[in-house]
């Protein structure tokens, strides 16, 4: 009797899509804020190789669950290396969830949708969650306390415990400040600042060149004065020598100029 071996069951590979089919933003204002926050955080943590920052990247917190996912407008993960990713699969990232998440509201966001998001972020370990509405200039923040995301009562001038950045609400805008006090800027503002710095550096270099030229001219004048002084001294010495020679010649002939 021949025993037939039953091949082991092969589990189908699970595909985790890199896109949920939704646009990154609904309008230009929302997009600009997403880029502004994401890029300035990239600048802030550029020296830190173990801080990963992404915008509109799908986050899968549970292996095997394709539908359990969110795509925060901006997310920050401490303890994970920088680099390209098609999506953030948490089980492949030492099971470290994003600690800080930003959402920029647009007219298309619904209350039900945002309620689902806060429950999702709370369940899967987000420590800080910030929601900004650029149309109404309203900032809402939540911080994890005893496994619950609790609303921050006074968000104005609030400093993020994880990011060490400060949020300031004005009459017509939200301002975000670096730990050293500089303000988050758009790419255009950053370029304008860089251009001004370049122009100042050019002007300083030109002034330095002009100072160098003036110093060289002063040195040349000083050298010319020294040469003239040496020539005057040589002429004076020569005239004195000629006078002494004349006196000696006259004296040899018995002529004393002092007795004339």
Coordinates of C-alpha atoms in Angstrom, one line a residue:
X1 CA 0.0 0.0 0.0
X2 CA 1.4 3.4 -1.0
X3 CA 1.0 6.2 1.4
X4 CA 0.1 9.5 -0.2
X5 CA 1.7 12.6 1.3
X6 CA -0.6 15.6 1.7
X7 CA 1.3 18.8 0.8
X8 CA 1.2 21.5 3.5
X9 CA -1.3 24.2 3.0
X10 CA 0.1 27.3 1.4
X11 CA -1.3 30.5 2.7
X12 CA -2.0 33.1 0.1
X13 CA 0.2 36.2 0.3
X14 CA -1.6 39.2 1.8
X15 CA -1.3 42.3 -0.2
X16 CA -1.2 45.6 1.7
X17 CA -2.0 48.4 -0.8
X18 CA 0.2 51.5 -0.7
X19 CA -2.8 53.6 -1.6
X20 CA -6.3 53.9 -0.2
X21 CA -7.6 55.6 -3.4
X22 CA -8.2 58.9 -1.5
X23 CA -6.5 62.2 -2.5
X24 CA -3.8 63.5 -0.3
X25 CA -5.8 66.7 0.2
X26 CA -9.0 68.3 -0.8
X27 CA -7.7 71.8 -1.6
X28 CA -4.6 73.9 -1.9
X29 CA -4.8 75.3 1.7
X30 CA -4.9 71.8 3.2
X31 CA -2.1 70.6 1.0
X32 CA 0.1 73.6 1.9
X33 CA -0.3 72.9 5.6
X34 CA 0.5 69.2 5.3
X35 CA 3.7 70.0 3.4
X36 CA 4.6 72.9 5.7
X37 CA 4.3 70.7 8.8
X38 CA 5.9 67.7 7.3
X39 CA 8.9 69.5 5.7
X40 CA 9.7 71.6 8.8
X41 CA 9.6 68.5 11.0
X42 CA 12.0 66.9 8.5
X43 CA 14.3 69.9 8.9
X44 CA 14.0 69.8 12.7
X45 CA 14.9 66.1 13.0
X46 CA 17.3 65.9 10.1
X47 CA 20.2 65.2 12.5
X48 CA 18.3 62.3 14.0
X49 CA 18.6 59.1 12.0
X50 CA 16.1 57.3 14.1
X51 CA 13.1 59.6 13.5
X52 CA 10.9 58.7 10.6
X53 CA 8.5 61.3 9.3
X54 CA 5.9 60.8 6.5
X55 CA 2.9 62.6 4.9
X56 CA -0.2 60.7 3.8
X57 CA 1.4 57.3 4.3
X58 CA -0.8 54.3 5.0
X59 CA -0.2 52.9 8.4
X60 CA -1.1 49.2 9.0
X61 CA -0.9 48.5 12.8
X62 CA -2.1 44.9 12.7
X63 CA -0.5 42.1 10.6
X64 CA -3.0 40.3 8.5
X65 CA -5.7 43.0 8.7
X66 CA -5.7 44.9 5.4
X67 CA -8.7 47.0 6.4
X68 CA -7.2 48.2 9.7
X69 CA -5.4 51.2 8.5
X70 CA -5.1 55.0 8.5
X71 CA -3.2 57.5 6.4
X72 CA -2.4 60.5 8.7
X73 CA -1.7 63.7 7.0
X74 CA 1.6 63.8 8.9
X75 CA 3.0 61.2 11.3
X76 CA 6.2 61.1 13.3
X77 CA 7.8 57.8 14.5
X78 CA 10.6 57.9 17.0
X79 CA 12.9 54.9 17.1
X80 CA 12.6 54.0 13.4
X81 CA 15.2 54.9 10.7
X82 CA 14.6 57.3 7.9
X83 CA 14.0 55.9 4.5
X84 CA 11.5 55.2 1.7
X85 CA 8.4 53.1 2.5
X86 CA 5.4 52.2 0.4
X87 CA 3.4 51.9 3.6
X88 CA 4.1 51.7 7.4
X89 CA 3.6 48.1 8.4
X90 CA 4.0 48.3 12.2
X91 CA 5.0 44.6 12.7
X92 CA 8.0 45.2 10.4
X93 CA 9.0 48.3 12.4
X94 CA 9.7 46.7 15.8
X95 CA 6.0 47.1 16.4
X96 CA 6.5 50.9 17.1
X97 CA 3.5 53.0 16.3
X98 CA 3.6 56.6 15.2
X99 CA 3.8 58.7 18.4
X100 CA 2.7 62.0 16.9
X101 CA 0.0 62.5 14.3
X102 CA -1.3 65.6 12.5
X103 CA -4.6 66.0 10.6
X104 CA -5.5 69.1 8.5
X105 CA -9.2 69.5 8.2
X106 CA -11.0 70.3 4.9
X107 CA -14.7 70.8 4.2
X108 CA -14.9 67.2 3.2
X109 CA -14.1 65.9 6.7
X110 CA -17.1 64.7 8.7
X111 CA -17.5 64.5 12.4
X112 CA -18.1 60.8 12.2
X113 CA -14.9 60.3 10.2
X114 CA -12.8 62.3 12.7
X115 CA -14.4 60.4 15.7
X116 CA -13.3 57.2 14.1
X117 CA -9.8 58.5 13.6
X118 CA -9.4 59.5 17.2
X119 CA -10.6 56.1 18.4
X120 CA -8.2 54.4 15.9
X121 CA -5.2 56.5 17.1
X122 CA -6.1 56.0 20.7
X123 CA -6.4 52.2 20.2
X124 CA -3.1 51.8 18.4
X125 CA -0.9 53.9 20.6
X126 CA -0.6 57.5 19.3
X127 CA 0.7 59.7 22.1
X128 CA -0.1 63.1 20.6
X129 CA -2.8 64.0 18.1
X130 CA -3.2 67.5 16.6
X131 CA -6.1 68.6 14.3
X132 CA -5.9 72.0 12.6
X133 CA -8.7 73.7 10.6
X134 CA -7.1 76.3 8.4
X135 CA -10.5 77.8 7.5
X136 CA -11.5 78.6 11.1
X137 CA -8.0 78.8 12.5
X138 CA -8.9 76.3 15.2
X139 CA -6.3 73.9 16.6
X140 CA -7.3 70.9 18.7
X141 CA -4.9 68.7 20.5
X142 CA -5.0 65.4 22.3
X143 CA -2.4 63.7 24.5
X144 CA -2.4 60.1 25.7
X145 CA -3.1 59.7 29.4
X146 CA -3.7 56.3 30.8
X147 CA -4.4 54.8 27.4
X148 CA -6.9 57.5 26.5
X149 CA -6.4 60.5 24.2
X150 CA -7.5 63.5 26.4
X151 CA -8.1 66.9 25.0
X152 CA -5.5 69.6 25.7
X153 CA -7.5 72.3 27.5
X154 CA -5.2 75.3 26.6
X155 CA -3.6 74.6 23.3
X156 CA -2.4 78.2 22.7
X157 CA 1.4 78.3 23.4
X158 CA 1.3 74.5 24.0
X159 CA 4.7 72.8 23.7
X160 CA 4.6 69.3 22.3
X161 CA 6.3 66.9 24.8
X162 CA 7.6 64.7 22.0
X163 CA 8.5 67.3 19.3
X164 CA 9.4 70.2 21.6
X165 CA 7.6 72.6 19.1
X166 CA 5.3 75.4 20.2
X167 CA 1.9 76.2 18.8
X168 CA 0.7 79.8 18.8
X169 CA -2.7 80.9 17.6
X170 CA -3.1 84.4 16.3
X171 CA -6.1 86.3 14.9
X172 CA -5.5 85.1 11.4
X173 CA -3.1 82.1 11.5
X174 CA -1.5 79.2 13.3
X175 CA 2.2 79.7 14.0
X176 CA 4.5 76.8 14.9
X177 CA 7.9 77.5 16.4
X178 CA 11.1 75.4 16.6
X179 CA 12.6 74.6 20.0
X180 CA 15.2 77.4 19.3
X181 CA 12.4 79.9 18.6
X182 CA 12.4 80.0 14.8
X183 CA 9.1 79.8 13.0
X184 CA 7.9 77.0 10.7
X185 CA 8.0 78.5 7.2
X186 CA 6.7 77.5 3.8
X187 CA 9.1 76.4 1.1
X188 CA 8.7 79.8 -0.6
X189 CA 9.5 81.6 2.7
X190 CA 12.4 79.3 3.3
X191 CA 13.8 80.1 -0.2
X192 CA 13.3 83.8 0.3
X193 CA 15.2 83.6 3.6
X194 CA 17.9 81.6 2.0
X195 CA 18.2 84.2 -0.8
X196 CA 18.4 87.0 1.8
X197 CA 21.1 85.1 3.6
X198 CA 23.0 84.5 0.4
X199 CA 22.7 88.2 -0.5
X200 CA 23.9 89.2 2.9
X201 CA 26.8 86.8 2.6
X202 CA 27.7 88.2 -0.8
X203 CA 27.6 91.8 0.6
X204 CA 29.8 90.8 3.5
X205 CA 32.2 89.2 1.1
X206 CA 32.2 92.3 -1.1
X207 CA 32.8 94.5 2.0
X208 CA 35.6 92.2 3.1
X209 CA 37.1 92.4 -0.4
X210 CA 36.9 96.2 -0.3
X211 CA 38.5 96.3 3.1
X212 CA 41.2 94.0 1.9
X213 CA 41.8 96.3 -1.1
X214 CA 41.8 99.4 1.1
X215 CA 44.3 97.7 3.4
X216 CA 46.5 96.7 0.4
X217 CA 46.3 100.3 -0.8
X218 CA 47.3 101.6 2.6
X219 CA 50.2 99.2 2.7
X220 CA 51.3 100.4 -0.7
X221 CA 51.1 104.0 0.4
X222 CA 53.0 103.2 3.5
X223 CA 55.7 101.4 1.5
X224 CA 55.9 104.4 -0.9
X225 CA 56.2 106.8 2.0
X226 CA 59.0 104.6 3.4
X227 CA 60.8 104.6 0.0
X228 CA 60.5 108.4 -0.2
X229 CA 61.8 108.8 3.3
X230 CA 64.7 106.5 2.5
X231 CA 65.4 108.5 -0.7
X232 CA 65.3 111.8 1.2
X233 CA 67.6 110.4 3.8
X234 CA 70.0 109.1 1.1
X235 CA 69.9 112.6 -0.6
X236 CA 70.6 114.3 2.7
X237 CA 73.4 111.9 3.5
X238 CA 74.9 112.5 0.1
X239 CA 74.6 116.3 0.4
X240 CA 76.3 116.1 3.8
X241 CA 79.1 113.9 2.4
X242 CA 79.6 116.3 -0.5
X243 CA 79.8 119.2 2.0
X244 CA 82.3 117.4 4.1
X245 CA 84.4 116.5 1.0
X246 CA 84.3 120.2 0.0
X247 CA 85.5 121.3 3.4
X248 CA 88.3 118.8 3.3
X249 CA 89.4 120.0 -0.2
X250 CA 89.3 123.6 0.9
X251 CA 91.2 122.8 4.1
X252 CA 93.9 121.1 2.0
X253 CA 94.3 124.3 0.2
X254 CA 94.5 126.3 3.4
X255 CA 91.1 127.8 3.1
X256 CA 88.9 127.8 6.2
X257 CA 85.3 128.8 5.5
X258 CA 84.7 129.7 9.1
X259 CA 87.4 132.5 8.9
X260 CA 86.3 134.0 5.6

